[in-house]
CSV table of C-alpha atoms in Angstrom, one decimal:
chain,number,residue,atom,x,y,z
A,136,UNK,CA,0.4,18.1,-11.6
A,137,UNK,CA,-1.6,21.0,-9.5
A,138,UNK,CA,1.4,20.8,-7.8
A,139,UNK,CA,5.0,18.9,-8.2
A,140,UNK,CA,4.7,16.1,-5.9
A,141,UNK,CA,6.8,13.7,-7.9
A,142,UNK,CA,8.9,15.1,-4.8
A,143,UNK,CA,7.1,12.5,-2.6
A,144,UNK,CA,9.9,10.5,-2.4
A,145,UNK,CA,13.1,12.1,-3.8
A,146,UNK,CA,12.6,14.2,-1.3
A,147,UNK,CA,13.4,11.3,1.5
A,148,UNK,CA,16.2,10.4,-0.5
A,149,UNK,CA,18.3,13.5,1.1
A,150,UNK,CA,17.2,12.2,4.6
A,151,UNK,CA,17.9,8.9,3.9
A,152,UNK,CA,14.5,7.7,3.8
A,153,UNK,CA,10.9,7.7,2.1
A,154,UNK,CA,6.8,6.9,2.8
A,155,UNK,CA,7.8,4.5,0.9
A,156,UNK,CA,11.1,3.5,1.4
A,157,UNK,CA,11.2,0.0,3.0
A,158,UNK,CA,12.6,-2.1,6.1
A,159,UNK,CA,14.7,-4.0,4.1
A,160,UNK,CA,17.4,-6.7,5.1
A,161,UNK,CA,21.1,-5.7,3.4
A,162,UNK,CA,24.2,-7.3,4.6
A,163,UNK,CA,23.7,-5.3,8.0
A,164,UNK,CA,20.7,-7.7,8.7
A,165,UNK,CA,21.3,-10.7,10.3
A,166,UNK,CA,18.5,-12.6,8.5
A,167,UNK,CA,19.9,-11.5,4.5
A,168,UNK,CA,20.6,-14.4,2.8
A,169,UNK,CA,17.6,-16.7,4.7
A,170,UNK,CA,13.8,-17.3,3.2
A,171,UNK,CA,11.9,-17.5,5.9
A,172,UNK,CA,9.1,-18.7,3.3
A,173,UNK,CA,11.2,-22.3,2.3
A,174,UNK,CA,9.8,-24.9,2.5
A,175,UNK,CA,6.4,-23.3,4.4
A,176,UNK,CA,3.1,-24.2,2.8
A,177,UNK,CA,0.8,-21.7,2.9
A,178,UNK,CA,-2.3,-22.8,5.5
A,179,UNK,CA,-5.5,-23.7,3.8
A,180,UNK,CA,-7.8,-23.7,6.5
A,181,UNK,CA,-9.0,-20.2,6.4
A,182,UNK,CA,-11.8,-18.1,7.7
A,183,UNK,CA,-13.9,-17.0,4.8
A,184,UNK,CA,-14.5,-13.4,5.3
A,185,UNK,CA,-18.1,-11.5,5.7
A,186,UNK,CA,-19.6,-10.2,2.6
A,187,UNK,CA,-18.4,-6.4,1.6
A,188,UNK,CA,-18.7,-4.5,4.5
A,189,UNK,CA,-19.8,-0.8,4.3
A,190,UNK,CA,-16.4,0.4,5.1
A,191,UNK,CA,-13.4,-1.5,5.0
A,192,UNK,CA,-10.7,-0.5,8.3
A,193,UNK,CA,-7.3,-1.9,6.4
A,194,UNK,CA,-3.8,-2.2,8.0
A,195,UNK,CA,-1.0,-2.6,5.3
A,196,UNK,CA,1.3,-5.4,6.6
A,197,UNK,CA,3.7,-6.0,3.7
A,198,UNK,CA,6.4,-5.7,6.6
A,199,UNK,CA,4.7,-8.0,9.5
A,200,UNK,CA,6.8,-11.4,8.2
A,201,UNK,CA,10.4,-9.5,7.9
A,202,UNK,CA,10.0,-7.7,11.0
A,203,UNK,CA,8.8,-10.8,12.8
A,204,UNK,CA,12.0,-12.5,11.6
A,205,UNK,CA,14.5,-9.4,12.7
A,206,UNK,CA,13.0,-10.3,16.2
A,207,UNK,CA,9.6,-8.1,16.6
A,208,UNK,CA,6.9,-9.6,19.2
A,209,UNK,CA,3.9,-7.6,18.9
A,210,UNK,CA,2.0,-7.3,22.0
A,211,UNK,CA,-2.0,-6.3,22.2
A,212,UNK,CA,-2.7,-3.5,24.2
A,213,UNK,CA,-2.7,-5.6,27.7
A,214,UNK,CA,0.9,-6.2,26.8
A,215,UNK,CA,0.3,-10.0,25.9
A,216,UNK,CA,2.6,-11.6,23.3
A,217,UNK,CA,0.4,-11.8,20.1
A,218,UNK,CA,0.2,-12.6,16.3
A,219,UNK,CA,0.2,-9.2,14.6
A,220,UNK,CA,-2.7,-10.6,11.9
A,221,UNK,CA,-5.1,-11.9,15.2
A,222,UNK,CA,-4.6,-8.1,17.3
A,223,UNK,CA,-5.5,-6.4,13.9
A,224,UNK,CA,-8.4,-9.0,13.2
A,225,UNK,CA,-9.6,-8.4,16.9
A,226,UNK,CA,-9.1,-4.5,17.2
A,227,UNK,CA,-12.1,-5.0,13.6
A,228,UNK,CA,-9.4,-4.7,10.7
A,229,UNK,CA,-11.2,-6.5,7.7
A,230,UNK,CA,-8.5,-5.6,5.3
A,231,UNK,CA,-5.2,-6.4,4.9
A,232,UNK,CA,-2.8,-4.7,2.0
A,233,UNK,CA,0.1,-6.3,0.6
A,234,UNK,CA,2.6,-5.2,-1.8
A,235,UNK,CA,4.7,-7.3,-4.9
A,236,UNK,CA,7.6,-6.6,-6.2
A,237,UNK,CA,8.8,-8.1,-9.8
A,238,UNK,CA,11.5,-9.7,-8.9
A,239,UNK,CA,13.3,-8.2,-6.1
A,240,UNK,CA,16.6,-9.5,-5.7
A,241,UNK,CA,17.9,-7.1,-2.7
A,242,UNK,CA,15.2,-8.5,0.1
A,243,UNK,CA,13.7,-11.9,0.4
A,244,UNK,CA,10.6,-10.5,0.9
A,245,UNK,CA,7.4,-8.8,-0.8
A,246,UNK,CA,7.8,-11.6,-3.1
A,247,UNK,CA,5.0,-14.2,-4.5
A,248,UNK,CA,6.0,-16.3,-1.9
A,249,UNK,CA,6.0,-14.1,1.3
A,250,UNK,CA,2.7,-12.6,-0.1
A,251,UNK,CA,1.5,-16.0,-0.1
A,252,UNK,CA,2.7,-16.2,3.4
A,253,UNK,CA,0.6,-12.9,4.1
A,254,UNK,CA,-2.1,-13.0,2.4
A,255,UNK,CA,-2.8,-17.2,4.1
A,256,UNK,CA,-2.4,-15.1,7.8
A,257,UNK,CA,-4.8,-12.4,7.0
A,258,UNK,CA,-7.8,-15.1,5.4
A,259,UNK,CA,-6.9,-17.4,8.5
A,260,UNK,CA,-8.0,-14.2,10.7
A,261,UNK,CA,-11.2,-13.4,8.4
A,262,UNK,CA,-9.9,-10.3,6.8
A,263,UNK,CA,-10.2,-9.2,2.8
A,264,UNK,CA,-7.0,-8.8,1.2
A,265,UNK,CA,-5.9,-5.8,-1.3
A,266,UNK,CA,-2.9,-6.9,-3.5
A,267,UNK,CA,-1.0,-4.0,-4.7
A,268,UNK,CA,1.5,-4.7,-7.5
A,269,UNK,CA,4.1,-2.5,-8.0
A,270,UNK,CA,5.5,-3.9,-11.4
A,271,UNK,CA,9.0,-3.1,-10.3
A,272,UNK,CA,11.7,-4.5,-9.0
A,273,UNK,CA,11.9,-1.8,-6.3
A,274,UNK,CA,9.8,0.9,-4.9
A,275,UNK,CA,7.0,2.4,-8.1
A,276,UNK,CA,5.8,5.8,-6.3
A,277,UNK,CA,5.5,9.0,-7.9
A,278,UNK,CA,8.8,9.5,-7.9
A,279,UNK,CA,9.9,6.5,-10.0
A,280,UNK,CA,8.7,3.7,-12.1
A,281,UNK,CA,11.1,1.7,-12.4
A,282,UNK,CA,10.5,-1.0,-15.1
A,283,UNK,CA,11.1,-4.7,-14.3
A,284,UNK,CA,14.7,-5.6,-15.3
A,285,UNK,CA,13.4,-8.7,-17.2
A,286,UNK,CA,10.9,-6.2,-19.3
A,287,UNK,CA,13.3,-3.5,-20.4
A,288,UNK,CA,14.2,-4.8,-23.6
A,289,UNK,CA,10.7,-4.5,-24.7
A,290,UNK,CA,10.6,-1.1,-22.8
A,291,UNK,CA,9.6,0.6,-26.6
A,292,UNK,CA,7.5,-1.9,-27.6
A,293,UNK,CA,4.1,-1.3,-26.3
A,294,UNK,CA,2.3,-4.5,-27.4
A,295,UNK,CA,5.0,-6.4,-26.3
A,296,UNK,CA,5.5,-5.0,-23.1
A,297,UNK,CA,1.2,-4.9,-22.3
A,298,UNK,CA,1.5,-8.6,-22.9
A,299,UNK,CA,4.5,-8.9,-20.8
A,300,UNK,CA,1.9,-7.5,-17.9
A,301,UNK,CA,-1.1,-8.8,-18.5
A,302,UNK,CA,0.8,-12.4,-18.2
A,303,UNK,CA,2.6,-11.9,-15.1
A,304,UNK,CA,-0.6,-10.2,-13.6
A,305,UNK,CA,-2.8,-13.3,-14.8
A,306,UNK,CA,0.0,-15.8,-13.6
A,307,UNK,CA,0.3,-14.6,-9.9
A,308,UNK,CA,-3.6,-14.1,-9.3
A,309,UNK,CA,-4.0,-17.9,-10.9
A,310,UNK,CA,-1.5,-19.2,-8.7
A,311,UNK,CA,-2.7,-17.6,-5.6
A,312,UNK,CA,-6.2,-18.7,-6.5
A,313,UNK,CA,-5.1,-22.4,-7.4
A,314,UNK,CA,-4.0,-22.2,-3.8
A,315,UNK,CA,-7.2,-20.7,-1.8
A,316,UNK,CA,-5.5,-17.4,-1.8
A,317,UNK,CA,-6.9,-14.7,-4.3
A,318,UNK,CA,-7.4,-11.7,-3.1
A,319,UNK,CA,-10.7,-9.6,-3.2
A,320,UNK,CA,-9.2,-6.6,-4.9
A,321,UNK,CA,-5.9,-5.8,-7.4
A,322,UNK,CA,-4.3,-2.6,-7.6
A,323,UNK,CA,-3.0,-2.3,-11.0
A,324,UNK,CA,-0.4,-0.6,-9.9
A,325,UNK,CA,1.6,1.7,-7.2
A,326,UNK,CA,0.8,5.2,-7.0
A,327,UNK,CA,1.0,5.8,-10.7
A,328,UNK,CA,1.5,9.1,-10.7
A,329,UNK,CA,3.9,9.4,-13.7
A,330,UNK,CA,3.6,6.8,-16.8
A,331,UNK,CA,4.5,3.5,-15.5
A,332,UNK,CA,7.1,1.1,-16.8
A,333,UNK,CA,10.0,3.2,-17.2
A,334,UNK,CA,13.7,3.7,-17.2
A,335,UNK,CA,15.1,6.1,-14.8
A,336,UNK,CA,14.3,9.6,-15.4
A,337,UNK,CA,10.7,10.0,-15.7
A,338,UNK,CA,9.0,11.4,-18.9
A,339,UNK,CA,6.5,14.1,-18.6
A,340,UNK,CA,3.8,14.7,-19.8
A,341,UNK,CA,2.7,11.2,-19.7
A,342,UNK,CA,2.2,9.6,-23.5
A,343,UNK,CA,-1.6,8.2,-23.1
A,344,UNK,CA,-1.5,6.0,-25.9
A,345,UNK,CA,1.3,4.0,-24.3
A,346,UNK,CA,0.0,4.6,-20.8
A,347,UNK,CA,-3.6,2.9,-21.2
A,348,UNK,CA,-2.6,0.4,-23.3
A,349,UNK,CA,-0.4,-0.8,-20.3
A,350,UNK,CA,-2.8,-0.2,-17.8
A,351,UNK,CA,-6.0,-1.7,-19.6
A,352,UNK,CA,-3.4,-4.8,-20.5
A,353,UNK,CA,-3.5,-5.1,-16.4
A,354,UNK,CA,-6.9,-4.5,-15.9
A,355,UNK,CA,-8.1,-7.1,-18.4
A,356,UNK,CA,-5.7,-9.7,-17.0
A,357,UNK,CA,-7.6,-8.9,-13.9
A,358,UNK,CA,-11.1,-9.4,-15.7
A,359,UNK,CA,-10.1,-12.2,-17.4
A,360,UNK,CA,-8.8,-14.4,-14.5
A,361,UNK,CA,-11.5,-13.4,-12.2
A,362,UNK,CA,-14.6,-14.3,-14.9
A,363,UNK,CA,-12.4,-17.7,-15.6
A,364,UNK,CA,-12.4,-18.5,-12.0
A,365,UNK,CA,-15.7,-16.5,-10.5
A,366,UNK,CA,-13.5,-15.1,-8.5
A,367,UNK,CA,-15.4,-11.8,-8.2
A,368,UNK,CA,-12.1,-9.8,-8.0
A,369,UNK,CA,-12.2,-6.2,-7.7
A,370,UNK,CA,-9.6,-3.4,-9.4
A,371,UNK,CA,-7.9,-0.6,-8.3
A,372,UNK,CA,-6.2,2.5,-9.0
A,373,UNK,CA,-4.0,4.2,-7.0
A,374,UNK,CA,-2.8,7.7,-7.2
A,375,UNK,CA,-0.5,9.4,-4.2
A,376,UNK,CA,-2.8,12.5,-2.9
A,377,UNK,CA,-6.2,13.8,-4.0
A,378,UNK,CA,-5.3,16.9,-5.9
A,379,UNK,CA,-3.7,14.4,-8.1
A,380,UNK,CA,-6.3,12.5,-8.4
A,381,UNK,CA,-8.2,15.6,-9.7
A,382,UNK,CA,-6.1,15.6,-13.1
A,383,UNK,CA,-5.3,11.9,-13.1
A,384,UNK,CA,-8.6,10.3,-13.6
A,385,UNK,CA,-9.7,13.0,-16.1
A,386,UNK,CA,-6.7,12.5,-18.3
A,387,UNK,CA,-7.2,8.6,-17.5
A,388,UNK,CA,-10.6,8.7,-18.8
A,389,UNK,CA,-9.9,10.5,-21.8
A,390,UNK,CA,-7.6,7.9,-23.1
A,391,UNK,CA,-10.0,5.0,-22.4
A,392,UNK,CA,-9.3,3.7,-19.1
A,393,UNK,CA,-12.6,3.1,-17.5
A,394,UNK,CA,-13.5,-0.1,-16.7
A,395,UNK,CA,-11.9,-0.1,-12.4
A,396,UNK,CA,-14.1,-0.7,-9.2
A,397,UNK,CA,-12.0,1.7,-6.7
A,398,UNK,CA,-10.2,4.9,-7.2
A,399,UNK,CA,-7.1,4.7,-4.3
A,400,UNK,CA,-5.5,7.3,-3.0
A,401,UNK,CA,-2.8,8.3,-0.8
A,402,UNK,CA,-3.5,11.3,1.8
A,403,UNK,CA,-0.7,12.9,3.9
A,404,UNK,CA,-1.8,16.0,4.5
A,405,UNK,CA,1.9,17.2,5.0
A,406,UNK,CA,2.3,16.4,1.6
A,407,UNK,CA,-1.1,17.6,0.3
A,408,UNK,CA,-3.2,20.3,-1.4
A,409,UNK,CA,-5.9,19.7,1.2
A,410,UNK,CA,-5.7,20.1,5.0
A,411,UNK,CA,-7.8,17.3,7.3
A,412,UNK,CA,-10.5,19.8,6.9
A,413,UNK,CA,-10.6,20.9,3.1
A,414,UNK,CA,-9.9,17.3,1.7
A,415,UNK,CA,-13.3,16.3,1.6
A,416,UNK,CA,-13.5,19.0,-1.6
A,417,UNK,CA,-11.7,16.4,-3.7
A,418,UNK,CA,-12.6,13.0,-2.6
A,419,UNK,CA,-16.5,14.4,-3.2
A,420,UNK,CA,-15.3,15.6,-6.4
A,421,UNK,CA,-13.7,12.6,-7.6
A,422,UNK,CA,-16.6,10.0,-6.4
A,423,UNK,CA,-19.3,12.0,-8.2
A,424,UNK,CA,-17.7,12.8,-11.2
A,425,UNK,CA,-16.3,9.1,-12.1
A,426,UNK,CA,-19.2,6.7,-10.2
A,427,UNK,CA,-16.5,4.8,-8.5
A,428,UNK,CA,-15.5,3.6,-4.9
A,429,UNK,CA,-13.0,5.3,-2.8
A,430,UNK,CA,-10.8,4.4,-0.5
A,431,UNK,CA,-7.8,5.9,1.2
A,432,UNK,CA,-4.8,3.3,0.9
A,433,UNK,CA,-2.1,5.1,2.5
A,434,UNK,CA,-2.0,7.4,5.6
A,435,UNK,CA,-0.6,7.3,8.8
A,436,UNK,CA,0.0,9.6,12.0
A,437,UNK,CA,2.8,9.8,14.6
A,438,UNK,CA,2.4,8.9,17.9
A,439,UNK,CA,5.4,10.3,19.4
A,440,UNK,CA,8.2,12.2,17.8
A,441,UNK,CA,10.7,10.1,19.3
A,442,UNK,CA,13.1,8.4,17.3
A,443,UNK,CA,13.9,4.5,18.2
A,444,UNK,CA,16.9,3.8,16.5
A,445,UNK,CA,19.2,5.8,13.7
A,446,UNK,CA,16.9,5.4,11.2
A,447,UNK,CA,15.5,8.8,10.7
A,448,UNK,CA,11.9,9.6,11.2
A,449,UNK,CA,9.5,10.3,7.8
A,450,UNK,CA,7.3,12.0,10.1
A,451,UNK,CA,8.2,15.2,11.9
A,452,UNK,CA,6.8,17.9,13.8
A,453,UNK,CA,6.1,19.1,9.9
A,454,UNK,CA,3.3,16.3,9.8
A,455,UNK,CA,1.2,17.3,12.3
A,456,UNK,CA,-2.4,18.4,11.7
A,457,UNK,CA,-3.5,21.1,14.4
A,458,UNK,CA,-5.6,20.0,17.0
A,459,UNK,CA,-4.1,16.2,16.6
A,460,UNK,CA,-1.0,16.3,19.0
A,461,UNK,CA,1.7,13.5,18.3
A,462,UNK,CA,0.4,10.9,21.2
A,463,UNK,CA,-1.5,8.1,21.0
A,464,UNK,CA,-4.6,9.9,21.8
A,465,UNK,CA,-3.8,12.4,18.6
A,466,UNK,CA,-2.8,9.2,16.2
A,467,UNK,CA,-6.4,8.1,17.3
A,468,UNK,CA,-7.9,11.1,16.9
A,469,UNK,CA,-6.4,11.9,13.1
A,470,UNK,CA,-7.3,8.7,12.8
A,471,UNK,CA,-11.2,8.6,13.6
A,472,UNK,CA,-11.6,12.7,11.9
A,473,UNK,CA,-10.1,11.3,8.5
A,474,UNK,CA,-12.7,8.2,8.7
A,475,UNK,CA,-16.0,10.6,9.7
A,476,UNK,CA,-14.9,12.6,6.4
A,477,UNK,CA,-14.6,9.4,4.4
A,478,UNK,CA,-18.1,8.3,5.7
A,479,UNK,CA,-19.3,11.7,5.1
A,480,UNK,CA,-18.5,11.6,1.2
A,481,UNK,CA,-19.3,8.5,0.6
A,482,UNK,CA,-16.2,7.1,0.6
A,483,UNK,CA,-15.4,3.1,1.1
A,484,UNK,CA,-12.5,2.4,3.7
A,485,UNK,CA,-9.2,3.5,4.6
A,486,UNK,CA,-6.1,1.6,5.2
A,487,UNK,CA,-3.1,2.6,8.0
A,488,UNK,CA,0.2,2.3,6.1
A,489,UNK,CA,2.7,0.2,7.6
A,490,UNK,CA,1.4,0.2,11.3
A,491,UNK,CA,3.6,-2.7,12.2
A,492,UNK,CA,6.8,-1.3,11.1
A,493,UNK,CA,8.9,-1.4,14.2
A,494,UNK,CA,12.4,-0.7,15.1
A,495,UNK,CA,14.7,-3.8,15.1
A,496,UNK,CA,17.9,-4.7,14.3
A,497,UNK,CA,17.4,-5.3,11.3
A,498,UNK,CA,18.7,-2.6,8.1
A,499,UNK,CA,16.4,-0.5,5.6
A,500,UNK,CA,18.4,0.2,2.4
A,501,UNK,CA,19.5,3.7,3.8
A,502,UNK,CA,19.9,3.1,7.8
A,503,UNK,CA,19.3,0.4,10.4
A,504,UNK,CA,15.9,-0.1,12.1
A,505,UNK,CA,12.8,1.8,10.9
A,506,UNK,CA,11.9,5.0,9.6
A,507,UNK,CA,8.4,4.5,10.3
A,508,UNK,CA,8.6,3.6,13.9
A,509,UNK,CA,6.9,7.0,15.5
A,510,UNK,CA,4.8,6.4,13.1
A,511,UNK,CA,3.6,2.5,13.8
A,512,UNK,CA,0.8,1.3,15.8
A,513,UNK,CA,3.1,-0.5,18.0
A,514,UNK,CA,4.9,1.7,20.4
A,515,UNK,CA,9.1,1.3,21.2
A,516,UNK,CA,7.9,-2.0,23.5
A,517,UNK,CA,5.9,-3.3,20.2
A,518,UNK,CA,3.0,-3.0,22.3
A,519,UNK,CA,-0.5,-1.8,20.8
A,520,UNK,CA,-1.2,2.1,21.1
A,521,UNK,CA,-4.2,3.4,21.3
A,522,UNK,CA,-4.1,4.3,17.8
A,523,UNK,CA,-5.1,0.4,17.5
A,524,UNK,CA,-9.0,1.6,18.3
A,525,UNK,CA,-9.8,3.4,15.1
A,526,UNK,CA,-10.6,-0.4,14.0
A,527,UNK,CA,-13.1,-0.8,16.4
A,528,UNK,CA,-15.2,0.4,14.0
A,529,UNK,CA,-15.2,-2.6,12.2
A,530,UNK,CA,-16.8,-4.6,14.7
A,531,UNK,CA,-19.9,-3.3,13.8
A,532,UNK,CA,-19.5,-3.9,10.0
C-alpha cells in the first residue's frame, strides 16, 4: 500500500469503535434474541425504478430495520414522523446499499432475511439497490477478512473454497430474484484491501493466484445468474480510499481480474492520501486507465461534534475538511464539493454511509448507542438535517 491503511479499522478498535464497526444488538439490547424479520413476507408490489440515471445519490441503510426496532422514528425535515426509505426516496436518493454477512450469529440482522426486508423498502420507494457482500461472518474491511466459519476447512484449498463462493453468491441472488428482489449491482466483496477469505492475521503481499481465482469465482456467479435470469446485474469492486485503488486495480488486472462494471471506493479524506481538493488526481487516474464506472460507496461528514450517547464518536474535529465547518450547512457543503468533483471526472454516484445510524438504546459490540451519530443525517431528535439536500440532485435524474 502507498500508505498503511490496513489501520482503517484497528485503529477504532483502541477507541472502542470503527467506520465500520456496527450498531449491533448484544445482551445490552433489549431486542437480542428477537427477528424482527419472522414470519414477514417481503412486499411484492414495488415501484420499478427509472432506467440508469447519470448519477446515482445512494444512502447505505444496512442499519434502518435494527434501529427502527431499538425505537428510532425518523422525522423529514418539517419534523413529521416518517419511513426512513420514503424521506430518502423524496429528498432524490435512487440508491440504496445494503450489506450481508455469512452467517452472522451475534446480531439478527444484515442477514438474507433482513436484506430481503431492505432491499423490498427501497424497490417499494423506486430506488436501485447495491448489494454488498462481505463473505464474513463479521465486519471484511481492510483491516480483516475474516473467512466464513462454515468455509475454513477449505481455507487452503482454493478450488474448493472458489466453489464454496461462487454457490453462496449464485444462491442468495437466485433467491432474491425468485422473489422480485435482485438488486441492480453486486459488490463482490467489502473493501478488499488485503486478500480475502482469511484467518486472522492477514497475509501480505497478497498471493494473486489465490486471490483472482476467488474473486473471478464471485464475479462469474454474478454473470452466470444474471444471463440465466436477464437480470442485467451489474458488479463491483470495492477498495477503502483512492490511493489504494491506484495499486489495487493494477495488480488486480495483472492477475486476470477484468471482467467488473464499477470500481468502488471508499473516501474519507481523514483517512486519505488526497485532500477534497487533490482527490480528483486519482479517481481521473483510475477511470481512464481501466474504462470502468466509478462510484464513491462510502463517505460521510459530521454535523455536529456532539456526542449523543457513550458511544464514542468515529468522527472528530480530526475529520474535518477546511472550509466545511461541522454543522449541517458544512455536512451539505462537503457533501455537494465531493459530488461537483465526481461529476467533474466523470465519475458515476456516490453513496452517504450509514446516514440513519442514530443513537438509541440499543448496544454496538463495543458501547451502547451509536458511534456514528454526529455523523448521521438525522440530528439527536432523528429529525432530517440539512445534510438531507445533497439528494436533491436526483430529482433531476
Amino acid at each position: 500500500m502507498l500508505r498503511i491503511f490496513l489501520i482503517f479499522f484497528s485503529l477504532f478498535v483502541a477507541t472502542s469503535c470503527s467506520p465500520g464497526d456496527g450498531n449491533e444488538n448484544t445482551s445490552e439490547d433489549p431486542t437480542a434474541g428477537e427477528n424482527p424479520d419472522e414470519g414477514e413476507e417481503p412486499g411484492p408490489e414495488t415501484n420499478e425504478p427509472p432506467e440508469e440515471p447519470d448519477f446515482y445519490y445512494g444512502a447505505d441503510l444496512s442499519y434502518v430495520n435494527e434501529m427502527e426496532d431499538c425505537g428510532a422514528v425518523y422525522k423529514d425535515q418539517d419534523g413529521n414522523n416518517a419511513d426512513p426509505y420514503k424521506i430518502f426516496a423524496e429528498a432524490g436518493s435512487n440508491l440504496v446499499r445494503v450489506r450481508l454477512w455469512h452467517d452472522a450469529a451475534w446480531t439478527n440482522y444484515s442477514d438474507l432475511a433482513d436484506v430481503k426486508k431492505t432491499i423490498s423498502r427501497a424497490k417499494a420507494e423506486g430506488m436501485r439497490v447495491l448489494l454488498d457482500f462481505h463473505y464474513s461472518d463479521d465486519w471484511a474491511d481492510p483491516a480483516k477478512q475474516e473467512i466464513p466459519a462454515a468455509w475454513e476447512a477449505q481455507i487452503d484449498n482454493t478450488e474448493a473454497l472458489g466453489q464454496l463462493l461462487y454457490d453462496y453468491t449464485y444462491d442468495i441472488l437466485e433467491d432474491l430474484e425468485g422473489e422480485n428482489l435482485t438488486p441492480d449491482i453486486v459488490q463482490v466483496g467489502n473493501e478488499i484491501n488485503p486478500m480475502i477469505l482469511q484467518k486472522g492475521e492477514l497475509q501480505w503481499p497478497i498471493n494473486w493466484t489465490r486471490n483472482s481465482s476467488l474473486i473471478n469465482q464471485g464475479i462469474k456467479a454474478v454473470r452466470d445468474l444474471s444471463a440465466e435470469k436477464n437480470a442485467g446485474i451489474e458488479v463491483m469492486l470495492h477498495i477503502a480510499q483512492p490511493e489504494n485503488g491506484l495499486w489495487w486495480f493494477e495488480q488486480a488486472t495483472n492477475a486476470g481480474v477484468t471482467d467488473y462494471d464499477w470500481i468502488g471506493l471508499s473516501y474519507y479524506p481523514i483517512w486519505s492520501d488526497y485532500d477534497l481538493d487533490e482527490v480528483s488526481t486519482p479517481l481521473s487516474n483510475l477511470i481512464n486507465t481501466y474504462n470502468k464506472k466509478l462510484m464513491i460507496v462510502e463517505t460521510a461528514y459530521p454535523f455536529t461534534m456532539q456526542n449523543a450517547d457513550s458511544a464514542n464518536n468515529i468522527l472528530g474535529n480530526d475529520a474535518l475538511v477546511p472550509g466545511f465547518e461541522a454543522s449541517p450547512e458544512g455536512q451539505l457543503g462537503y457533501l455537494n464539493a465531493l459530488r461537483d468533483v465526481l461529476v467533474e471526472v466523470g465519475a458515476g454516484g456516490l453513496i452517504y454511509w450509514e446516514p440513519a445510524w442514530v443513537s438509541t438504546s440499543c448496544s454496538t459490540q463495543w458501547a451502547k448507542g451509536s458511534h456514528w451519530d454526529n455523523a448521521t443525517l438525522f440530528d439527536h431528535d432523528y429529525k432530517a438535517t440539512l445534510g438531507l439536500n445533497f439528494y436533491n440532485g436526483g430529482l433531476n435524474d
